[in-house]
mmCIF file of C-alpha atoms and ligand atoms in Angstrom:
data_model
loop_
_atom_site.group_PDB
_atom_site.id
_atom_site.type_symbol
_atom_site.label_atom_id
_atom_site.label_comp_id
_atom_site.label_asym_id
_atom_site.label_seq_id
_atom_site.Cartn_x
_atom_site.Cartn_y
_atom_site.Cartn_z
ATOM 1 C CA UNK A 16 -15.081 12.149 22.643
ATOM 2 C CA UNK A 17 -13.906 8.735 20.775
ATOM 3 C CA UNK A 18 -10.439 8.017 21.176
ATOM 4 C CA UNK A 19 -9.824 9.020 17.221
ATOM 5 C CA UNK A 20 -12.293 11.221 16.609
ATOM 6 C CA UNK A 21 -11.633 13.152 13.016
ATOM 7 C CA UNK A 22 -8.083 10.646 12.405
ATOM 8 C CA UNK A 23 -7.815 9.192 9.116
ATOM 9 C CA UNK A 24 -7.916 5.601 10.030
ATOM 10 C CA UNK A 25 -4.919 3.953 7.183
ATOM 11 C CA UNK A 26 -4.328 0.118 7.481
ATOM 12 C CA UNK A 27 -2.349 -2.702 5.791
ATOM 13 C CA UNK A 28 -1.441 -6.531 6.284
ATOM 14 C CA UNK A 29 1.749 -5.170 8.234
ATOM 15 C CA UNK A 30 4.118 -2.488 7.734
ATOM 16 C CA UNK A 31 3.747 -2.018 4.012
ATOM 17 C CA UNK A 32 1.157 0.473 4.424
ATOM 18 C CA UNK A 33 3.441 2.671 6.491
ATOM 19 C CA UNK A 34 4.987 3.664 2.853
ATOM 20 C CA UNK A 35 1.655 5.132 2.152
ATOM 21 C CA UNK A 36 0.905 6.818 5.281
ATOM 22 C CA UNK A 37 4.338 8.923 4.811
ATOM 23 C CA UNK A 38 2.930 10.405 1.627
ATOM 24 C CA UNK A 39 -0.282 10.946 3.559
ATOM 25 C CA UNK A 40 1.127 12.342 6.355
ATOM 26 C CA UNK A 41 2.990 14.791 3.822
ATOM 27 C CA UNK A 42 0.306 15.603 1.731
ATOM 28 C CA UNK A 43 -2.013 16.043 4.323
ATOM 29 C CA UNK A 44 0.159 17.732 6.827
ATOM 30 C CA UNK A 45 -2.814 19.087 9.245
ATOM 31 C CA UNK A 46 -4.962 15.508 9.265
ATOM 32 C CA UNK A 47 -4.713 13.514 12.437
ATOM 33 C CA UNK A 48 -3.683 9.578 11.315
ATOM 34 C CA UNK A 49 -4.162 6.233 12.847
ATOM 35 C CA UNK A 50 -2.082 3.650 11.249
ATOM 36 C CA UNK A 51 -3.376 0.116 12.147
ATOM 37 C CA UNK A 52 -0.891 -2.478 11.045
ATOM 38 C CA UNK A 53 -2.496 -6.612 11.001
ATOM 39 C CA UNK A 54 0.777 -7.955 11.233
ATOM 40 C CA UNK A 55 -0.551 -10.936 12.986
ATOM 41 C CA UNK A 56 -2.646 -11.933 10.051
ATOM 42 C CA UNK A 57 0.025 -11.612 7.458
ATOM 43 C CA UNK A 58 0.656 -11.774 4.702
ATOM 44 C CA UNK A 59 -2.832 -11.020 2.905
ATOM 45 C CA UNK A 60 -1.592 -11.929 -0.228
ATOM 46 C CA UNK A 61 -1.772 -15.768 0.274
ATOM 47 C CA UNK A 62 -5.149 -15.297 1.801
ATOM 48 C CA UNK A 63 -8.729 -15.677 -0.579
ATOM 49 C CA UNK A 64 -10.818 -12.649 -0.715
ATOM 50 C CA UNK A 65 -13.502 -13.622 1.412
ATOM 51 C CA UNK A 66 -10.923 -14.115 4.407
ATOM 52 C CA UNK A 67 -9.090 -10.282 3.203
ATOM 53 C CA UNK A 68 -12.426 -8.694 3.695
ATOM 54 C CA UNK A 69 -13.368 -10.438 7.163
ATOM 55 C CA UNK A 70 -9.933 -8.985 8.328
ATOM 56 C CA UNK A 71 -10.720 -5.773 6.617
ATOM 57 C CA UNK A 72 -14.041 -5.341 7.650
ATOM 58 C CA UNK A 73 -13.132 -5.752 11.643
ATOM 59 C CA UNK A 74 -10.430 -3.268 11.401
ATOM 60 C CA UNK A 75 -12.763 -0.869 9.313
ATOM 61 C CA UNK A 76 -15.356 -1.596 12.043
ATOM 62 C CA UNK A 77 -13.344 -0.933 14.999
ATOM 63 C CA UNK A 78 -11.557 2.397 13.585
ATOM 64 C CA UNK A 79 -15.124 3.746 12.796
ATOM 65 C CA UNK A 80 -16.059 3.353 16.412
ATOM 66 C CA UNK A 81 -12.793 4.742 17.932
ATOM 67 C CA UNK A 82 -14.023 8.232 15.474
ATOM 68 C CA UNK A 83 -11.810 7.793 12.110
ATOM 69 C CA UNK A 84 -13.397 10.328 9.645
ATOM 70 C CA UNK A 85 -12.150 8.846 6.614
ATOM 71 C CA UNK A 86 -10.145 5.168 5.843
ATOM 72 C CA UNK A 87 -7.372 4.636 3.715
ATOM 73 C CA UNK A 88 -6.612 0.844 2.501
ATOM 74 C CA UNK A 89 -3.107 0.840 2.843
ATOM 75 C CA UNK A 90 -2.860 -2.322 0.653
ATOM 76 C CA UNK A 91 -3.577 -3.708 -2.625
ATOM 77 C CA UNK A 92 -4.382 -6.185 -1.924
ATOM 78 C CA UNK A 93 -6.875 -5.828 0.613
ATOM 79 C CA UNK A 94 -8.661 -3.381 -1.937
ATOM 80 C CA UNK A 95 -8.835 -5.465 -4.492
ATOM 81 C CA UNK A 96 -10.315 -8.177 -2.515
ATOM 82 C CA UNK A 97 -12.666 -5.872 -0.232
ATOM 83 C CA UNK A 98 -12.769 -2.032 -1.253
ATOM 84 C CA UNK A 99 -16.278 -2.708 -2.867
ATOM 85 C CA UNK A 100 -17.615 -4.502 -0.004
ATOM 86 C CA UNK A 101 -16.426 -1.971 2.944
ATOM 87 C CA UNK A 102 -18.150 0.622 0.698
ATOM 88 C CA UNK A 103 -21.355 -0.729 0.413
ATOM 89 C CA UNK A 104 -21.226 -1.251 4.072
ATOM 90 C CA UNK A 105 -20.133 2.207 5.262
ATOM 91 C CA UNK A 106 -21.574 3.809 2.217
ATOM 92 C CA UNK A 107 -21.489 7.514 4.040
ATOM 93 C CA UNK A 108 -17.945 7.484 4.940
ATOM 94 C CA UNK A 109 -14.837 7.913 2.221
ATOM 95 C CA UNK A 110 -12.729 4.430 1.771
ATOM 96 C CA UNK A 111 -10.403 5.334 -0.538
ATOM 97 C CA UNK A 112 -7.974 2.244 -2.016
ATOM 98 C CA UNK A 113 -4.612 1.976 -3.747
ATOM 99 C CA UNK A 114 -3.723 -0.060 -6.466
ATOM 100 C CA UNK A 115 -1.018 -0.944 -8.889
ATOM 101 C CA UNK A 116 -0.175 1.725 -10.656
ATOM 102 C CA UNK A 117 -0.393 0.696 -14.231
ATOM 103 C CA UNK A 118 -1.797 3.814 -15.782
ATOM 104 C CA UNK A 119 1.244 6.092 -14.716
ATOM 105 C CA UNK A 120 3.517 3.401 -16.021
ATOM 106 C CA UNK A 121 1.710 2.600 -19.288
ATOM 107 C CA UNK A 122 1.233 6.239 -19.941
ATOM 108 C CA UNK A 123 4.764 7.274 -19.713
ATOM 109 C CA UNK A 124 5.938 3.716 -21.679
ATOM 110 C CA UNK A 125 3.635 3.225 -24.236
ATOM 111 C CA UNK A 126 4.325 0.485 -26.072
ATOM 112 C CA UNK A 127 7.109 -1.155 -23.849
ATOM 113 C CA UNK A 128 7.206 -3.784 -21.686
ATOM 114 C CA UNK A 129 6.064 -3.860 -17.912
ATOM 115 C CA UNK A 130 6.894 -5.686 -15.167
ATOM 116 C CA UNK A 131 4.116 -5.737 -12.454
ATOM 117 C CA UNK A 132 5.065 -7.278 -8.883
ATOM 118 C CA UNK A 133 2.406 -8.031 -6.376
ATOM 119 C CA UNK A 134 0.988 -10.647 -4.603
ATOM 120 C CA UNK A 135 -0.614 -13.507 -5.928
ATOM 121 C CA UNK A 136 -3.738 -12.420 -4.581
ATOM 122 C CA UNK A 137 -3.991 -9.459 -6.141
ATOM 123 C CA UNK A 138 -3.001 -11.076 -9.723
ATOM 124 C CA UNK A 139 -5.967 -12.697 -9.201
ATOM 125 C CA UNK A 140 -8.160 -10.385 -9.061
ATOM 126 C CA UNK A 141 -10.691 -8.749 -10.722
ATOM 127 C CA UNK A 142 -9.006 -5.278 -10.251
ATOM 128 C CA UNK A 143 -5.959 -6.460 -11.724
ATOM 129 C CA UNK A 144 -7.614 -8.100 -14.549
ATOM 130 C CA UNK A 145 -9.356 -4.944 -15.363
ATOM 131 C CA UNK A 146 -6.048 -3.019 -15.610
ATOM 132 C CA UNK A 147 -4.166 -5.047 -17.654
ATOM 133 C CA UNK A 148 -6.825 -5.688 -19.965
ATOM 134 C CA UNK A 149 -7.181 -1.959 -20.281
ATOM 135 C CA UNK A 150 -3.638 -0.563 -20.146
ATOM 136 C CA UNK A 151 -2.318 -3.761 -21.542
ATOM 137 C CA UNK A 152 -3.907 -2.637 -24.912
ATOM 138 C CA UNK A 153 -1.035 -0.184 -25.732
ATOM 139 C CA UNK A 154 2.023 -2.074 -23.566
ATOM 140 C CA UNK A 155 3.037 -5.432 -22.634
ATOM 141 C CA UNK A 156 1.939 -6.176 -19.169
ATOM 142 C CA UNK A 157 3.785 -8.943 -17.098
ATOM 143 C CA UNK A 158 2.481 -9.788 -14.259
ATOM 144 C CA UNK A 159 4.731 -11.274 -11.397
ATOM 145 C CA UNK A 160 3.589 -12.564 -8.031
ATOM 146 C CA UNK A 161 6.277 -12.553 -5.152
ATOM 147 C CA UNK A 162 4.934 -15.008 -2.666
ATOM 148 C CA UNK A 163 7.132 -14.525 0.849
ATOM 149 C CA UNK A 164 8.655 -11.251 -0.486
ATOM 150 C CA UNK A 165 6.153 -9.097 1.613
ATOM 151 C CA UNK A 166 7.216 -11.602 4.890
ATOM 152 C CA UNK A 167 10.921 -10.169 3.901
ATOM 153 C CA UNK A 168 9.635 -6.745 4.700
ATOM 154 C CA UNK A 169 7.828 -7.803 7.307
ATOM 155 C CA UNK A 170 10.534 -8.924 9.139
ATOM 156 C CA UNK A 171 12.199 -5.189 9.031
ATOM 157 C CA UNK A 172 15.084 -6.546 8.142
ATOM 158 C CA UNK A 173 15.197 -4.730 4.630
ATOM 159 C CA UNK A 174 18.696 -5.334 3.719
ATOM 160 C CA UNK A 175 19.357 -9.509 4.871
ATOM 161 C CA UNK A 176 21.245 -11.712 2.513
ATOM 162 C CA UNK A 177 17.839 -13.345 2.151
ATOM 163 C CA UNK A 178 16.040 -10.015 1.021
ATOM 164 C CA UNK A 179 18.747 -9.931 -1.663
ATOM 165 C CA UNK A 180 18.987 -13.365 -2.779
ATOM 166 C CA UNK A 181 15.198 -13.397 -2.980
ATOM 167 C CA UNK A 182 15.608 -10.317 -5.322
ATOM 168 C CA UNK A 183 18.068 -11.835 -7.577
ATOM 169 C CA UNK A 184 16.148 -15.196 -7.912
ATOM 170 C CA UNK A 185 13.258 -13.625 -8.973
ATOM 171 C CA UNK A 186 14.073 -10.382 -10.580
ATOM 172 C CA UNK A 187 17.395 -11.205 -12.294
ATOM 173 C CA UNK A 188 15.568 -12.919 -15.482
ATOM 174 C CA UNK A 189 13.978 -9.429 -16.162
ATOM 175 C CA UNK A 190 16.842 -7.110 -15.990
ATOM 176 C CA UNK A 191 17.703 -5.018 -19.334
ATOM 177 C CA UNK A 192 14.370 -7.104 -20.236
ATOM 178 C CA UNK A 193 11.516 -4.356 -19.246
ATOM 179 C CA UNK A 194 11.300 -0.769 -19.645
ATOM 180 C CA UNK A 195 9.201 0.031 -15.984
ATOM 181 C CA UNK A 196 8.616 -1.696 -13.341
ATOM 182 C CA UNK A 197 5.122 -1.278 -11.189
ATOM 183 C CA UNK A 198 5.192 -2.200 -7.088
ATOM 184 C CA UNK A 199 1.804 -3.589 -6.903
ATOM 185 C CA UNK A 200 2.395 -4.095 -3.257
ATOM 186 C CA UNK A 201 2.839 -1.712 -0.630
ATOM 187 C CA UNK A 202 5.884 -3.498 1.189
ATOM 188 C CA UNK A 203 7.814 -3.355 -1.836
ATOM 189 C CA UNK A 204 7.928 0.249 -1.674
ATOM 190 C CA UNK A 205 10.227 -0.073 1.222
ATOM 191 C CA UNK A 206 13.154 -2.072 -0.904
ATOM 192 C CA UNK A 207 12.861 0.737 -4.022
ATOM 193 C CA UNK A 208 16.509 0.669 -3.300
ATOM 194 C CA UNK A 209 17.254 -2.752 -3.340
ATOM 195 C CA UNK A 210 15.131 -3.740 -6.243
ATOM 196 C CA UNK A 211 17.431 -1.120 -8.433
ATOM 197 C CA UNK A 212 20.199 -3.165 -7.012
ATOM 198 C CA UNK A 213 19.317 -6.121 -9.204
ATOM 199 C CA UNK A 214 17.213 -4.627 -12.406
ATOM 200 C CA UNK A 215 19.510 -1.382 -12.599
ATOM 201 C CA UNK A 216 18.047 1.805 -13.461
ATOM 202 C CA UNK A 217 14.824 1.153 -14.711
ATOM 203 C CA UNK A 218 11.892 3.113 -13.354
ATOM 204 C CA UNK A 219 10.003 1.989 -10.483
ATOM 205 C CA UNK A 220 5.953 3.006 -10.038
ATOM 206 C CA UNK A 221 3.798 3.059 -7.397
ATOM 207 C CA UNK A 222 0.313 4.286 -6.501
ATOM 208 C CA UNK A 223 1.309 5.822 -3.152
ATOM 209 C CA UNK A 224 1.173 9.499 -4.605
ATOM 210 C CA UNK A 225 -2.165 8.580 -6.454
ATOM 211 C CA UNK A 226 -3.611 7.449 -3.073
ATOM 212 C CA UNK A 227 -2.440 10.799 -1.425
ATOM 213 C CA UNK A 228 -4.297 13.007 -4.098
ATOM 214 C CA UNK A 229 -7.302 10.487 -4.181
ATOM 215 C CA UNK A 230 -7.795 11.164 -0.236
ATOM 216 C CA UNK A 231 -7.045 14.895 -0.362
ATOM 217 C CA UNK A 232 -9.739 14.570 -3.083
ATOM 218 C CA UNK A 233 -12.299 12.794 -1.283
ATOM 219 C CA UNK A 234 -11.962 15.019 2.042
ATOM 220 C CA UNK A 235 -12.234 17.616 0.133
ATOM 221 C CA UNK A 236 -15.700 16.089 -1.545
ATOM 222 C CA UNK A 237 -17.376 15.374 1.793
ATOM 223 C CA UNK A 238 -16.078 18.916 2.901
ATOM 224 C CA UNK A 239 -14.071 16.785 5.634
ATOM 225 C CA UNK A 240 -10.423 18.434 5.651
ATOM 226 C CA UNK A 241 -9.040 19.445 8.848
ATOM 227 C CA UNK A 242 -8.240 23.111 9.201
ATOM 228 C CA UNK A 243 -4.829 24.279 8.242
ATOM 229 C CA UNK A 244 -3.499 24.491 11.313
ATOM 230 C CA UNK A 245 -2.728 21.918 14.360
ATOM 231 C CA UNK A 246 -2.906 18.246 13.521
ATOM 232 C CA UNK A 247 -0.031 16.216 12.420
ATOM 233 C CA UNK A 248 -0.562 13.107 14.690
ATOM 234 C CA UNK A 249 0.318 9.715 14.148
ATOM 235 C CA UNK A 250 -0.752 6.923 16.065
ATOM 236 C CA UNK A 251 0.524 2.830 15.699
ATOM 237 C CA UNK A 252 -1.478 0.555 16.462
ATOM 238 C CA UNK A 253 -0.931 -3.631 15.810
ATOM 239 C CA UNK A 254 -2.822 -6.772 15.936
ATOM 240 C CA UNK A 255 0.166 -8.572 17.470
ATOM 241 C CA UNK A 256 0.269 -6.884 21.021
ATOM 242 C CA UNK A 257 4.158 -5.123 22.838
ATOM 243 C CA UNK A 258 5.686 -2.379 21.932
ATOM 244 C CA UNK A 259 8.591 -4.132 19.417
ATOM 245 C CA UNK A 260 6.256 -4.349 16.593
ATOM 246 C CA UNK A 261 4.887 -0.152 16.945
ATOM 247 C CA UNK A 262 8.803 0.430 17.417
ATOM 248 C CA UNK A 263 9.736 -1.339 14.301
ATOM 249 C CA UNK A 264 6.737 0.567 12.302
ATOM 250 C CA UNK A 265 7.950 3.707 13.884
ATOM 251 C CA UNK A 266 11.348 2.821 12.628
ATOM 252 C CA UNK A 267 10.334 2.195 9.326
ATOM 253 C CA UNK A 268 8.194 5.682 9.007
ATOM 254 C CA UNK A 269 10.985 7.480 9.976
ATOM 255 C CA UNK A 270 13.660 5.692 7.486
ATOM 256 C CA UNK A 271 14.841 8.204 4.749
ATOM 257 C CA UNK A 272 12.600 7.668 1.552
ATOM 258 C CA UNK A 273 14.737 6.236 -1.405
HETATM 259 N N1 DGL B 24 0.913 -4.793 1.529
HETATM 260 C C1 DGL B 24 -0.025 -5.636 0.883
HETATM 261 C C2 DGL B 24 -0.325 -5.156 -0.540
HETATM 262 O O1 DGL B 24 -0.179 -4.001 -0.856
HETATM 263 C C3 DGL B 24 0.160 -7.110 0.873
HETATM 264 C C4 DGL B 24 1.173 -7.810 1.657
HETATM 265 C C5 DGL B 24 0.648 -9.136 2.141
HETATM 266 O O2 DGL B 24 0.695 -10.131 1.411
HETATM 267 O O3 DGL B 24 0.149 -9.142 3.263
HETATM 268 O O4 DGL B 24 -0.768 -5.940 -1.359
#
């Protein structure tokens, strides 16, 4: 028996994906989950694709031989850069991705004006490209790349006078100015609070739920769900090595959701 055998393997630059895998964890209250956070290799998001999906592609590997049934890419944008490559390589096994949630946005504000945060990697990609052109067609899509924001996050340290001055050099322009606002990042969906804090009340999407109902989906598809009973573990695993860095992920799963 592999040490994971039948966990759902979820991983991310960092901690970011650790916002996701609360909504899996919830949604999916009888799956077994290994969170695998490459906190040593952030941030992803100043990284070019081919370097994302090297990353990727080890930790993919190396949760497939420790037993993971199923992988969840915790990050955008890791599956931007290599969601179509890990498939093709594990073509048997469901990869499912998240990514900026622009259709649940631009569906609810047609016609208005939306403010997209994420990294500049993702902006650059063809995913995000492909979104814009298509939901841009009935709103106003402006994209915003927050280069160091997700190192903020990183750091745990959610509510610094740096975290907030960061916010209100970059966000304060667009306050009163848009009518949503998308986290195209999963870090970001740890500072929901503090992003409100500078643009006011203004809507905030992201594509954690999506990414819950997508796997729930896909387990179902490959007749994969666990039974509905027992499960309900959560494992922590980092590329940089001591316990500080699973404490401060277990900190941050267990912080109240905003
Ligand atoms: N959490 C990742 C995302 O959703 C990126 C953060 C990083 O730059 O590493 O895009």
């Amino acid at each position: 028996m592999r040490e994971f055998e039948g966990y759902i393997g979820v991983f991310d630059s960092g901690v970011g994906g650790i916002s996701v895998l609360k909504a899996l964890a919830q949604e999916l209250p009888h799956e077994n989950f290994l969170f695998f956070g490459d906190s040593a290799n952030a941030p992803y998001g100043d990284k070019g694709p081919a370097a994302v999906t090297r990353l990727s592609r080890r930790i993919v590997e190396s949760m497939l031989e420790d037993g993971c049934k199923a992988i969840v890419i915790a990050c955008n944008t890791a599956t931007s850069a290599a969601a179509a490559t890990l498939r093709s390589a594990w073509p048997h096994v469901p990869i499912i991705g998240i990514e900026p949630a622009l259709k649940p946005a631009a569906r609810t504000f047609d016609n208005r004006r939306i403010l997209v945060m994420a990294t500049a990697a993702t902006l650059k990609l063809e995913k995000f490209h492909d979104l814009a052109l298509h939901w841009g067609s009935n709103s106003q899509i402006v994209p915003l790349a927050c280069p160091g924001l997700a190192d903020l996050v990183e750091t745990g340290e959610l509510d610094s006078d740096e975290m907030h001055a960061y916010l209100r050099e970059h966000l304060g322009e667009y306050r009163a100015e848009v009518d949503a606002v998308v986290l195209g990042c999963t870090h970001y969906s740890f500072i929901k609070r503090q992003i409100r804090e500078v643009m006011g009340d203004v809507p905030l999407f992201d594509g954690i739920w999506g990414t819950a109902h997508q796997l729930r989906r896909k387990l179902a598809e490959h007749d994969l769900l666990a039974p509905e009973r027992g499960g309900g573990a959560i494992q922590f695993r980092s590329s940089i090595a001591g316990r500080a860095q699973v404490d401060l992920y277990r900190r941050l799963y267990s912080l109240p959701a905003d």
